[in-house]
Amino acid sequence: MVENFEPNIVVFACNWCSYAGMDLAGTSRIQYPHNLKVIRVMCSGRINPVYILEAFANGADGVLVTGCHPGDCHYISGNYKTRKRIILLERLLEQFGIEKERLRLEWVSASEGEKFANIAKEFVEQIRKLGPNHIAKELRKEVAVV
Amino acid sequence: MNKPRLAIIPGANCAGCDYSLLDLGEKVIEVLMAVDIAYWPTAADLKLEDLEKLPDGSIDLVLFEGAVNNDETEEMAKLARRKAKNLIAFGACACFGGIPGLANVASKDGILRKAYIKSLSTVNQQGTIPCKLTRLDGIELTIPEFLESVKSLDQVVNVDYYLPGCPPPLKLVAEALTAALSGKLPPKGTVFGSMKSVCDDCKRIREDKKITEIKRYHQLIPDPERCLFEQGIICMGPATRGGCDAVCPTVNVPCRGCMGPTPGSQDQGARMLSALSSVIGLEVETGVSDEEVRKLILQVKDPLGTFYRYSLPKSIMRRVWGVRE
Ligand code: SF4
Ligand code: SF4
Ligand code: FES
């Protein structure tokens, strides 16, 4: 494990369930790690795989995607699309040489503040064990050669 | 008035792009009459020194073919930029890295070891691998050396125009040449091609059907009218820029993506990943377990090789990282 490594984690949260769940964690004063950079989107289905690839290319050590539970998406099927994208994206990340454990999909409802806090803790620990994502640095080197 | 000067400069190419020029038929004679060829090793007997001797910026139009993969093609790219008034990345390889760009799944050393030592048909007991400099009887011999990663032309020098395709579609070649020779080139940065996807040019019928089984091309005789993707064959049409008149699906062959990403999208693979996730699946996925969905979607065996066949170096990740082989 790398000493003093504080994982840099990007969280995508859908507006209707997961962001509200995170909010609840906050208003209920449930502690969760400070490593998260939360990006609110209208629906998990709105998360273009480009955002996730860009996050890794720009130095995210982990990406957590959250959305409404199956059946609860406010746009009916956004989260089903997300589920499929994430599975395929995990496979693609592995092919690119990025551990698939750096990407995670979780369903978090508006009432699941505590569940969100637990997922966040667990994910941060998992990424801490994996260590930093070196690819961003290597990519910058490559770009700098130009 | 002097004729405009034209140079066609190869990088890591296969000369397929040259053939697309010859496909112009008799028109190629018109083009050749209208220009002064400054360099075109495939067709004209001019030497590199002839090109080097010309003043910088004096060639009205330079078509650069191929990717940039070693220190020699890198030099050629820089030379092309120096001599060109207008530089066109000509073909998928110059635009996005193309097929040679797939070398980015492996490492430079891994490729040499595989080709010269480990391949089954090779006998190389001393394990000799080509190297940049060899001294022999007091003579120094040099050969080009691979870069760590294959690059598109615009990752090495500034590019004025892009003409994608493998090879570039005839219609677009004619359009670009006509524009250049009549001095009516579009704004710099223009990609010759359509502003839509291959699907928009494709005449096949789409019914918005989901597929549950991905089929390899040899496993079925596709219905000639219906969308190939909706018949289970992975077709890159939705993630690929149009302009080729969808020639491949028109003759029952799935699009492989040679026109590169659709306008406005940075990453052809990400786009295709989304498209695929919309097409594969069940009409209703409520109550379907993660495991079932995983099985469905992981029928795609090689997303990287399929989605980035022509554009790996230009993708967000650019290459496979941490490979030693
Ligand atoms: S997916 Fe392929 S076959 Fe289907 S409409 Fe698009 S280009 Fe045509
Ligand atoms: S259909 Fe696809 S593979 Fe065929 S020429 Fe057009 S872009 Fe290239
Ligand atoms: S609105 Fe929450 S996943 Fe679609």
Short mmCIF file of C-alpha atoms and ligand atoms in Angstrom, two decimals:
data_model
loop_
_atom_site.label_atom_id
_atom_site.label_comp_id
_atom_site.label_asym_id
_atom_site.label_seq_id
_atom_site.Cartn_x
_atom_site.Cartn_y
_atom_site.Cartn_z
CA MET A 1 0.00 0.00 0.00
CA VAL A 2 1.25 3.50 -0.79
CA GLU A 3 1.96 5.62 2.29
CA ASN A 4 -0.31 8.63 2.80
CA PHE A 5 -2.31 7.85 -0.27
CA GLU A 6 -5.63 9.66 -0.27
CA PRO A 7 -7.76 8.31 -3.11
CA ASN A 8 -9.30 10.80 -5.47
CA ILE A 9 -12.79 9.58 -6.22
CA VAL A 10 -15.39 10.85 -8.65
CA VAL A 11 -19.00 10.04 -7.85
CA PHE A 12 -21.78 10.41 -10.37
CA ALA A 13 -25.16 10.70 -8.72
CA CYS A 14 -28.57 10.87 -10.32
CA ASN A 15 -30.63 13.82 -9.23
CA TRP A 16 -33.75 11.98 -8.12
CA CYS A 17 -32.54 9.19 -5.86
CA SER A 18 -28.83 8.96 -5.23
CA TYR A 19 -28.06 12.64 -4.86
CA ALA A 20 -30.97 12.94 -2.46
CA GLY A 21 -29.59 9.92 -0.59
CA MET A 22 -26.21 11.63 -0.27
CA ASP A 23 -27.94 14.75 0.92
CA LEU A 24 -29.73 12.73 3.53
CA ALA A 25 -26.43 11.33 4.76
CA GLY A 26 -25.30 14.92 5.17
CA THR A 27 -28.39 16.27 6.89
CA SER A 28 -28.47 13.22 9.17
CA ARG A 29 -24.85 14.01 10.05
CA ILE A 30 -23.63 10.59 9.00
CA GLN A 31 -19.88 10.77 8.47
CA TYR A 32 -18.44 9.65 5.17
CA PRO A 33 -14.97 10.07 3.66
CA HIS A 34 -14.02 13.40 2.19
CA ASN A 35 -12.38 11.85 -0.88
CA LEU A 36 -15.48 12.07 -3.00
CA LYS A 37 -16.05 14.61 -5.73
CA VAL A 38 -19.73 14.40 -6.48
CA ILE A 39 -21.15 15.24 -9.88
CA ARG A 40 -24.92 15.46 -10.09
CA VAL A 41 -26.59 14.33 -13.29
CA MET A 42 -30.29 14.10 -14.08
CA CYS A 43 -30.25 10.33 -14.47
CA SER A 44 -27.57 7.64 -14.31
CA GLY A 45 -28.46 6.93 -17.93
CA ARG A 46 -27.16 10.38 -18.73
CA ILE A 47 -23.62 9.39 -17.76
CA ASN A 48 -21.75 9.15 -21.01
CA PRO A 49 -18.98 6.50 -20.82
CA VAL A 50 -16.72 9.32 -22.04
CA TYR A 51 -17.09 11.00 -18.64
CA ILE A 52 -15.82 7.90 -16.91
CA LEU A 53 -12.90 7.41 -19.29
CA GLU A 54 -12.06 11.11 -18.94
CA ALA A 55 -12.17 10.82 -15.17
CA PHE A 56 -9.61 8.00 -15.24
CA ALA A 57 -7.50 9.74 -17.86
CA ASN A 58 -7.41 12.84 -15.67
CA GLY A 59 -6.31 11.13 -12.51
CA ALA A 60 -9.36 9.72 -10.73
CA ASP A 61 -8.33 6.70 -8.67
CA GLY A 62 -11.88 5.42 -8.60
CA VAL A 63 -15.27 6.20 -10.11
CA LEU A 64 -18.50 5.44 -8.30
CA VAL A 65 -21.67 5.55 -10.33
CA THR A 66 -24.95 5.69 -8.45
CA GLY A 67 -28.54 5.63 -9.59
CA CYS A 68 -32.09 4.78 -8.60
CA HIS A 69 -32.89 1.16 -7.76
CA PRO A 70 -34.09 -1.00 -10.66
CA GLY A 71 -37.67 -0.08 -11.41
CA ASP A 72 -37.34 3.36 -9.80
CA CYS A 73 -35.59 5.39 -12.52
CA HIS A 74 -37.55 8.57 -13.16
CA TYR A 75 -36.93 8.12 -16.83
CA ILE A 76 -38.05 4.49 -16.65
CA SER A 77 -35.03 2.67 -18.05
CA GLY A 78 -31.98 4.94 -17.60
CA ASN A 79 -30.54 2.73 -14.88
CA TYR A 80 -30.98 -0.44 -16.93
CA LYS A 81 -28.93 1.15 -19.67
CA THR A 82 -26.35 2.18 -17.08
CA ARG A 83 -26.11 -1.34 -15.72
CA LYS A 84 -25.24 -2.67 -19.17
CA ARG A 85 -22.81 0.13 -19.92
CA ILE A 86 -20.93 -0.36 -16.67
CA ILE A 87 -20.50 -4.10 -17.18
CA LEU A 88 -19.09 -3.53 -20.65
CA LEU A 89 -17.01 -0.60 -19.46
CA GLU A 90 -15.44 -2.75 -16.73
CA ARG A 91 -14.39 -5.19 -19.40
CA LEU A 92 -13.02 -2.36 -21.54
CA LEU A 93 -11.13 -0.80 -18.63
CA GLU A 94 -9.48 -4.15 -17.94
CA GLN A 95 -8.41 -4.29 -21.57
CA PHE A 96 -6.95 -0.80 -21.25
CA GLY A 97 -4.97 -1.97 -18.22
CA ILE A 98 -7.12 -0.37 -15.52
CA GLU A 99 -8.33 -2.59 -12.67
CA LYS A 100 -12.07 -3.05 -13.01
CA GLU A 101 -12.43 -2.65 -9.23
CA ARG A 102 -11.80 1.06 -9.73
CA LEU A 103 -15.26 1.38 -11.22
CA ARG A 104 -18.35 0.59 -9.21
CA LEU A 105 -22.09 0.85 -9.73
CA GLU A 106 -24.47 1.09 -6.78
CA TRP A 107 -28.18 1.76 -6.41
CA VAL A 108 -28.91 4.32 -3.74
CA SER A 109 -32.41 5.60 -3.03
CA ALA A 110 -33.34 8.95 -1.51
CA SER A 111 -33.86 7.30 1.86
CA GLU A 112 -30.55 5.43 1.93
CA GLY A 113 -28.23 7.99 3.49
CA GLU A 114 -26.61 5.41 5.68
CA LYS A 115 -26.20 2.90 2.89
CA PHE A 116 -24.49 5.59 0.81
CA ALA A 117 -22.08 6.44 3.62
CA ASN A 118 -21.17 2.76 4.00
CA ILE A 119 -20.63 2.29 0.28
CA ALA A 120 -18.44 5.38 0.22
CA LYS A 121 -16.30 4.14 3.10
CA GLU A 122 -15.95 0.70 1.64
CA PHE A 123 -15.10 2.00 -1.82
CA VAL A 124 -12.48 4.44 -0.52
CA GLU A 125 -10.85 1.57 1.39
CA GLN A 126 -10.91 -0.64 -1.68
CA ILE A 127 -9.21 2.05 -3.75
CA ARG A 128 -6.72 2.73 -1.00
CA LYS A 129 -5.70 -0.93 -1.23
CA LEU A 130 -5.43 -0.76 -5.01
CA GLY A 131 -3.21 2.32 -4.80
CA PRO A 132 -3.00 5.30 -7.13
CA ASN A 133 -4.09 5.17 -10.75
CA HIS A 134 -0.80 5.71 -12.59
CA ILE A 135 -2.30 6.01 -16.02
CA ALA A 136 -3.09 9.71 -15.81
CA LYS A 137 0.58 10.50 -15.20
CA GLU A 138 1.74 8.24 -18.02
CA LEU A 139 -0.84 9.77 -20.34
CA ARG A 140 0.39 13.26 -19.56
CA LYS A 141 3.94 12.20 -20.32
CA GLU A 142 2.81 10.81 -23.63
CA VAL A 143 0.93 13.97 -24.51
CA ALA A 144 3.87 16.13 -23.46
CA VAL A 145 6.11 14.47 -26.04
CA VAL A 146 4.12 16.15 -28.82
CA MET B 1 0.47 30.87 -63.71
CA ASN B 2 2.33 28.10 -61.96
CA LYS B 3 0.47 24.91 -61.31
CA PRO B 4 -0.30 24.12 -57.66
CA ARG B 5 2.21 21.79 -56.07
CA LEU B 6 1.02 18.49 -54.64
CA ALA B 7 2.94 16.03 -52.48
CA ILE B 8 1.79 12.68 -51.16
CA ILE B 9 3.94 11.64 -48.25
CA PRO B 10 3.75 8.21 -46.64
CA GLY B 11 4.01 7.41 -42.97
CA ALA B 12 3.18 3.97 -41.55
CA ASN B 13 0.83 3.17 -44.41
CA CYS B 14 -0.15 0.27 -46.62
CA ALA B 15 -0.50 2.29 -49.84
CA GLY B 16 -4.24 1.52 -49.86
CA CYS B 17 -4.82 5.26 -49.79
CA ASP B 18 -2.85 5.55 -53.03
CA TYR B 19 -5.22 3.08 -54.58
CA SER B 20 -8.15 5.24 -53.61
CA LEU B 21 -6.51 7.99 -55.67
CA LEU B 22 -6.16 5.65 -58.61
CA ASP B 23 -9.84 4.83 -58.21
CA LEU B 24 -10.49 8.30 -59.54
CA GLY B 25 -10.06 6.58 -62.94
CA GLU B 26 -9.42 8.93 -65.86
CA LYS B 27 -9.97 11.85 -63.54
CA VAL B 28 -6.62 11.06 -61.99
CA ILE B 29 -5.05 12.18 -65.29
CA GLU B 30 -6.90 15.49 -65.04
CA VAL B 31 -5.62 15.92 -61.51
CA LEU B 32 -2.08 15.03 -62.54
CA MET B 33 -2.23 17.51 -65.41
CA ALA B 34 -3.44 20.24 -63.11
CA VAL B 35 -0.68 19.91 -60.53
CA ASP B 36 3.04 19.72 -60.14
CA ILE B 37 3.91 16.56 -58.25
CA ALA B 38 6.56 17.45 -55.71
CA TYR B 39 6.79 14.01 -54.12
CA TRP B 40 4.84 10.78 -54.36
CA PRO B 41 7.08 7.75 -53.89
CA THR B 42 4.36 5.28 -54.84
CA ALA B 43 3.95 6.74 -58.32
CA ALA B 44 6.62 9.31 -59.16
CA ASP B 45 10.37 8.93 -59.42
CA LEU B 46 11.33 11.77 -57.11
CA LYS B 47 13.74 11.45 -54.25
CA LEU B 48 13.46 12.66 -50.71
CA GLU B 49 16.25 15.17 -51.44
CA ASP B 50 14.01 16.75 -54.09
CA LEU B 51 11.37 17.30 -51.47
CA GLU B 52 13.82 18.59 -48.88
CA LYS B 53 15.23 21.11 -51.35
CA LEU B 54 11.88 22.86 -51.84
CA PRO B 55 11.34 26.02 -49.77
CA ASP B 56 9.31 25.59 -46.58
CA GLY B 57 5.58 26.23 -47.01
CA SER B 58 5.87 25.97 -50.77
CA ILE B 59 3.71 22.90 -51.40
CA ASP B 60 0.09 23.93 -51.79
CA LEU B 61 -1.31 20.59 -50.78
CA VAL B 62 0.31 17.75 -48.89
CA LEU B 63 -1.54 14.52 -48.30
CA PHE B 64 0.04 12.57 -45.47
CA GLU B 65 -0.86 8.88 -45.47
CA GLY B 66 -0.40 6.49 -42.60
CA ALA B 67 0.18 6.66 -38.87
CA VAL B 68 3.32 7.80 -37.10
CA ASN B 69 5.00 4.74 -35.58
CA ASN B 70 8.77 5.22 -35.63
CA ASP B 71 11.40 7.95 -35.74
CA GLU B 72 11.44 7.89 -39.52
CA THR B 73 7.70 8.39 -40.01
CA GLU B 74 7.87 11.04 -37.30
CA GLU B 75 10.52 12.87 -39.36
CA MET B 76 8.37 12.50 -42.47
CA ALA B 77 5.42 14.01 -40.61
CA LYS B 78 7.51 17.00 -39.55
CA LEU B 79 8.89 17.39 -43.04
CA ALA B 80 5.35 17.26 -44.46
CA ARG B 81 4.29 20.00 -42.05
CA ARG B 82 7.28 22.19 -42.91
CA LYS B 83 6.79 21.99 -46.64
CA ALA B 84 3.00 22.21 -46.68
CA LYS B 85 0.78 25.20 -47.10
CA ASN B 86 -2.15 22.87 -46.46
CA LEU B 87 -1.67 19.55 -44.76
CA ILE B 88 -4.36 16.89 -44.98
CA ALA B 89 -4.36 13.82 -42.77
CA PHE B 90 -5.27 11.42 -45.54
CA GLY B 91 -6.96 8.17 -44.52
CA ALA B 92 -7.92 6.59 -41.21
CA CYS B 93 -4.31 5.93 -40.13
CA ALA B 94 -3.18 9.54 -40.47
CA CYS B 95 -6.45 10.75 -38.89
CA PHE B 96 -6.75 8.36 -35.94
CA GLY B 97 -3.86 5.89 -36.01
CA GLY B 98 -5.86 3.33 -37.99
CA ILE B 99 -4.98 -0.34 -38.15
CA PRO B 100 -1.26 0.24 -37.35
CA GLY B 101 -2.54 2.02 -34.24
CA LEU B 102 -3.69 -1.33 -32.88
CA ALA B 103 -0.01 -1.89 -32.07
CA ASN B 104 -0.85 0.19 -29.00
CA VAL B 105 -2.31 -2.91 -27.36
CA ALA B 106 1.25 -4.20 -27.03
CA SER B 107 4.61 -2.75 -26.06
CA LYS B 108 7.37 -1.85 -28.45
CA ASP B 109 9.69 -4.56 -27.06
CA GLY B 110 6.88 -7.08 -26.94
CA ILE B 111 6.16 -6.58 -30.62
CA LEU B 112 9.80 -7.07 -31.60
CA ARG B 113 10.17 -10.15 -29.42
CA LYS B 114 6.98 -11.65 -30.82
CA ALA B 115 7.91 -10.97 -34.44
CA TYR B 116 11.59 -11.95 -34.28
CA ILE B 117 11.81 -14.58 -31.55
CA LYS B 118 8.57 -16.03 -30.31
CA SER B 119 6.42 -16.45 -33.41
CA LEU B 120 6.06 -20.11 -34.32
CA SER B 121 7.42 -19.71 -37.82
CA THR B 122 10.61 -17.98 -36.69
CA VAL B 123 13.95 -19.66 -36.13
CA ASN B 124 16.27 -17.22 -34.39
CA GLN B 125 18.58 -19.11 -32.08
CA GLN B 126 20.70 -16.12 -31.15
CA GLY B 127 17.58 -14.13 -30.37
CA THR B 128 18.65 -11.27 -32.62
CA ILE B 129 16.32 -8.31 -32.60
CA PRO B 130 16.64 -5.34 -34.96
CA CYS B 131 18.18 -2.34 -33.29
CA LYS B 132 18.66 1.25 -34.29
CA LEU B 133 22.38 1.08 -34.89
CA THR B 134 24.54 -1.80 -36.07
CA ARG B 135 28.28 -1.62 -36.67
CA LEU B 136 29.62 -4.02 -39.23
CA ASP B 137 33.19 -4.01 -40.56
CA GLY B 138 33.55 -0.36 -39.68
CA ILE B 139 30.29 0.55 -41.33
CA GLU B 140 27.41 1.97 -39.34
CA LEU B 141 23.95 0.85 -40.35
CA THR B 142 20.86 2.49 -38.95
CA ILE B 143 17.23 1.58 -39.22
CA PRO B 144 14.16 3.40 -37.89
CA GLU B 145 13.22 2.75 -34.29
CA PHE B 146 9.69 2.24 -33.01
CA LEU B 147 8.14 4.93 -30.85
CA GLU B 148 6.68 3.76 -27.54
CA SER B 149 3.18 4.32 -28.96
CA VAL B 150 1.73 4.74 -32.43
CA LYS B 151 0.29 8.20 -33.04
CA SER B 152 -2.10 9.95 -35.33
CA LEU B 153 -0.60 12.72 -37.47
CA ASP B 154 -2.13 15.48 -35.35
CA GLN B 155 -0.46 14.07 -32.25
CA VAL B 156 2.85 14.96 -33.87
CA VAL B 157 2.23 18.10 -35.93
CA ASN B 158 -0.62 20.54 -36.60
CA VAL B 159 -3.03 19.26 -39.19
CA ASP B 160 -5.19 21.48 -41.40
CA TYR B 161 -7.75 19.00 -42.75
CA TYR B 162 -8.87 15.44 -42.17
CA LEU B 163 -9.97 13.00 -44.83
CA PRO B 164 -10.78 9.75 -43.03
CA GLY B 165 -11.66 6.32 -44.37
CA CYS B 166 -9.82 3.09 -45.01
CA PRO B 167 -9.31 3.90 -47.79
CA PRO B 168 -10.86 7.37 -48.08
CA PRO B 169 -14.10 7.31 -50.11
CA LEU B 170 -13.64 8.41 -53.70
CA LYS B 171 -16.32 11.06 -53.48
CA LEU B 172 -14.57 12.75 -50.57
CA VAL B 173 -11.17 12.52 -52.25
CA ALA B 174 -12.61 14.26 -55.31
CA GLU B 175 -14.25 16.88 -53.11
CA ALA B 176 -11.03 17.64 -51.24
CA LEU B 177 -8.87 17.76 -54.38
CA THR B 178 -11.34 19.98 -56.21
CA ALA B 179 -11.55 22.34 -53.25
CA ALA B 180 -7.77 22.50 -52.91
CA LEU B 181 -7.04 22.94 -56.62
CA SER B 182 -9.64 25.66 -57.03
CA GLY B 183 -8.40 27.46 -53.95
CA LYS B 184 -11.74 26.98 -52.20
CA LEU B 185 -10.72 24.96 -49.17
CA PRO B 186 -13.14 25.03 -46.23
CA PRO B 187 -12.10 26.47 -42.84
CA LYS B 188 -9.07 24.79 -41.26
CA GLY B 189 -9.89 21.85 -39.06
CA THR B 190 -12.64 20.61 -41.38
CA VAL B 191 -13.13 16.88 -41.64
CA PHE B 192 -14.18 15.81 -45.11
CA GLY B 193 -17.19 13.60 -44.45
CA SER B 194 -20.75 14.05 -43.36
CA MET B 195 -21.93 15.65 -40.14
CA LYS B 196 -24.00 12.56 -39.34
CA SER B 197 -23.37 8.90 -38.65
CA VAL B 198 -23.08 5.97 -41.06
CA CYS B 199 -26.55 4.88 -39.88
CA ASP B 200 -27.98 8.10 -41.28
CA ASP B 201 -26.73 7.11 -44.74
CA CYS B 202 -27.74 3.47 -44.38
CA LYS B 203 -30.92 2.41 -46.16
CA ARG B 204 -31.56 -0.64 -43.98
CA ILE B 205 -34.75 -0.81 -41.97
CA ARG B 206 -34.48 -0.29 -38.23
CA GLU B 207 -37.28 -1.45 -36.02
CA ASP B 208 -35.82 -0.48 -32.65
CA LYS B 209 -35.58 -4.15 -31.77
CA LYS B 210 -33.41 -5.43 -28.94
CA ILE B 211 -31.04 -8.31 -29.54
CA THR B 212 -30.24 -11.08 -27.12
CA GLU B 213 -27.63 -12.87 -29.15
CA ILE B 214 -24.54 -11.48 -30.81
CA LYS B 215 -23.62 -13.36 -33.92
CA ARG B 216 -20.37 -13.54 -35.78
CA TYR B 217 -20.63 -12.63 -39.41
CA HIS B 218 -20.10 -16.20 -40.62
CA GLN B 219 -22.92 -17.54 -38.47
CA LEU B 220 -25.80 -16.27 -40.55
CA ILE B 221 -26.85 -15.02 -43.93
CA PRO B 222 -28.18 -11.61 -43.04
CA ASP B 223 -31.54 -10.36 -44.22
CA PRO B 224 -30.63 -7.84 -46.94
CA GLU B 225 -33.26 -5.31 -45.90
CA ARG B 226 -33.02 -5.13 -42.13
CA CYS B 227 -30.43 -3.37 -39.96
CA LEU B 228 -27.48 -5.70 -39.41
CA PHE B 229 -27.10 -4.65 -35.81
CA GLU B 230 -30.68 -5.61 -35.08
CA GLN B 231 -29.91 -9.01 -36.60
CA GLY B 232 -27.19 -9.51 -34.00
CA ILE B 233 -24.11 -8.50 -35.98
CA ILE B 234 -22.06 -5.78 -34.33
CA CYS B 235 -22.11 -2.85 -36.73
CA MET B 236 -20.12 0.29 -35.93
CA GLY B 237 -22.54 2.47 -37.93
CA PRO B 238 -24.02 4.34 -34.95
CA ALA B 239 -20.58 5.40 -33.66
CA THR B 240 -18.99 6.22 -37.01
CA ARG B 241 -18.96 9.37 -39.10
CA GLY B 242 -20.87 9.13 -42.36
CA GLY B 243 -19.69 10.26 -45.76
CA CYS B 244 -18.91 6.87 -47.24
CA ASP B 245 -22.57 6.35 -48.27
CA ALA B 246 -22.64 3.38 -45.89
CA VAL B 247 -20.96 1.24 -48.55
CA CYS B 248 -20.32 -1.71 -46.26
CA PRO B 249 -23.83 -2.29 -44.84
CA THR B 250 -25.15 -1.67 -48.34
CA VAL B 251 -23.38 -4.85 -49.46
CA ASN B 252 -24.35 -6.82 -46.34
CA VAL B 253 -21.10 -6.25 -44.46
CA PRO B 254 -21.16 -4.54 -41.06
CA CYS B 255 -19.45 -1.18 -40.70
CA ARG B 256 -16.08 -1.50 -38.96
CA GLY B 257 -15.72 2.18 -38.21
CA CYS B 258 -13.09 3.40 -40.67
CA MET B 259 -14.49 6.94 -40.91
CA GLY B 260 -13.69 7.46 -37.24
CA PRO B 261 -15.84 8.92 -34.47
CA THR B 262 -19.08 10.75 -35.22
CA PRO B 263 -18.81 14.55 -35.30
CA GLY B 264 -18.53 15.99 -31.83
CA SER B 265 -17.62 12.72 -30.12
CA GLN B 266 -14.09 12.35 -28.78
CA ASP B 267 -14.05 8.65 -28.39
CA GLN B 268 -15.46 6.23 -30.91
CA GLY B 269 -15.39 3.33 -28.45
CA ALA B 270 -17.32 5.12 -25.73
CA ARG B 271 -19.96 6.04 -28.27
CA MET B 272 -20.18 2.47 -29.51
CA LEU B 273 -20.35 1.14 -25.98
CA SER B 274 -23.44 3.26 -25.38
CA ALA B 275 -25.00 2.22 -28.68
CA LEU B 276 -24.38 -1.43 -27.95
CA SER B 277 -25.84 -1.16 -24.47
CA SER B 278 -29.03 0.20 -26.01
CA VAL B 279 -29.30 -2.52 -28.62
CA ILE B 280 -28.39 -5.58 -26.55
CA GLY B 281 -30.93 -6.44 -23.92
CA LEU B 282 -34.45 -7.56 -23.25
CA GLU B 283 -37.54 -5.53 -24.05
CA VAL B 284 -38.26 -5.40 -20.32
CA GLU B 285 -35.33 -5.61 -17.92
CA THR B 286 -37.24 -5.18 -14.68
CA GLY B 287 -36.61 -8.18 -12.48
CA VAL B 288 -33.77 -9.45 -14.64
CA SER B 289 -30.76 -10.33 -12.49
CA ASP B 290 -27.35 -8.68 -12.81
CA GLU B 291 -25.93 -12.09 -13.72
CA GLU B 292 -28.27 -12.50 -16.66
CA VAL B 293 -27.49 -9.03 -17.91
CA ARG B 294 -23.78 -9.70 -17.52
CA LYS B 295 -24.08 -12.85 -19.62
CA LEU B 296 -25.96 -10.97 -22.31
CA ILE B 297 -23.60 -8.05 -22.58
CA LEU B 298 -20.34 -9.96 -22.22
CA GLN B 299 -21.07 -11.75 -25.44
CA VAL B 300 -19.00 -8.87 -26.77
CA LYS B 301 -15.65 -10.62 -26.52
CA ASP B 302 -13.24 -7.90 -27.48
CA PRO B 303 -14.75 -4.46 -26.97
CA LEU B 304 -11.40 -2.70 -27.34
CA GLY B 305 -10.46 -4.34 -30.63
CA THR B 306 -13.96 -3.98 -32.03
CA PHE B 307 -14.76 -0.44 -30.95
CA TYR B 308 -11.34 1.11 -31.55
CA ARG B 309 -10.28 -0.85 -34.60
CA TYR B 310 -9.28 2.36 -36.40
CA SER B 311 -8.99 4.90 -33.62
CA LEU B 312 -7.08 3.55 -30.62
CA PRO B 313 -4.26 6.16 -30.64
CA LYS B 314 -6.86 8.95 -30.89
CA SER B 315 -9.01 7.55 -28.10
CA ILE B 316 -9.08 9.04 -24.60
CA MET B 317 -6.86 6.23 -23.28
CA ARG B 318 -4.64 6.19 -26.38
CA ARG B 319 -3.22 2.76 -25.69
CA VAL B 320 -3.23 -0.24 -23.38
CA TRP B 321 -1.23 0.63 -20.28
CA GLY B 322 1.24 -1.43 -18.34
CA VAL B 323 1.82 -4.08 -21.03
CA ARG B 324 5.17 -5.73 -21.19
CA GLU B 325 4.41 -8.19 -23.95
S1 SF4 C 1 -26.26 -0.26 -37.43
FE1 SF4 C 1 -25.27 -0.71 -39.40
S2 SF4 C 1 -26.82 -1.83 -40.56
FE2 SF4 C 1 -27.87 -0.83 -38.87
S3 SF4 C 1 -28.58 1.13 -39.70
FE3 SF4 C 1 -26.59 1.52 -38.77
S4 SF4 C 1 -25.10 1.27 -40.43
FE4 SF4 C 1 -27.05 0.33 -41.12
S1 SF4 C 2 -19.47 1.62 -43.78
FE1 SF4 C 2 -18.04 1.87 -42.07
S2 SF4 C 2 -16.28 0.50 -42.51
FE2 SF4 C 2 -17.49 0.76 -44.43
S3 SF4 C 2 -16.49 2.48 -45.48
FE3 SF4 C 2 -18.15 3.36 -44.26
S4 SF4 C 2 -17.19 3.92 -42.31
FE4 SF4 C 2 -15.79 2.52 -43.34
S1 FES C 3 -33.37 8.99 -12.58
FE1 FES C 3 -32.10 7.96 -11.15
S2 FES C 3 -31.23 6.44 -12.45
FE2 FES C 3 -32.58 7.43 -13.83
#
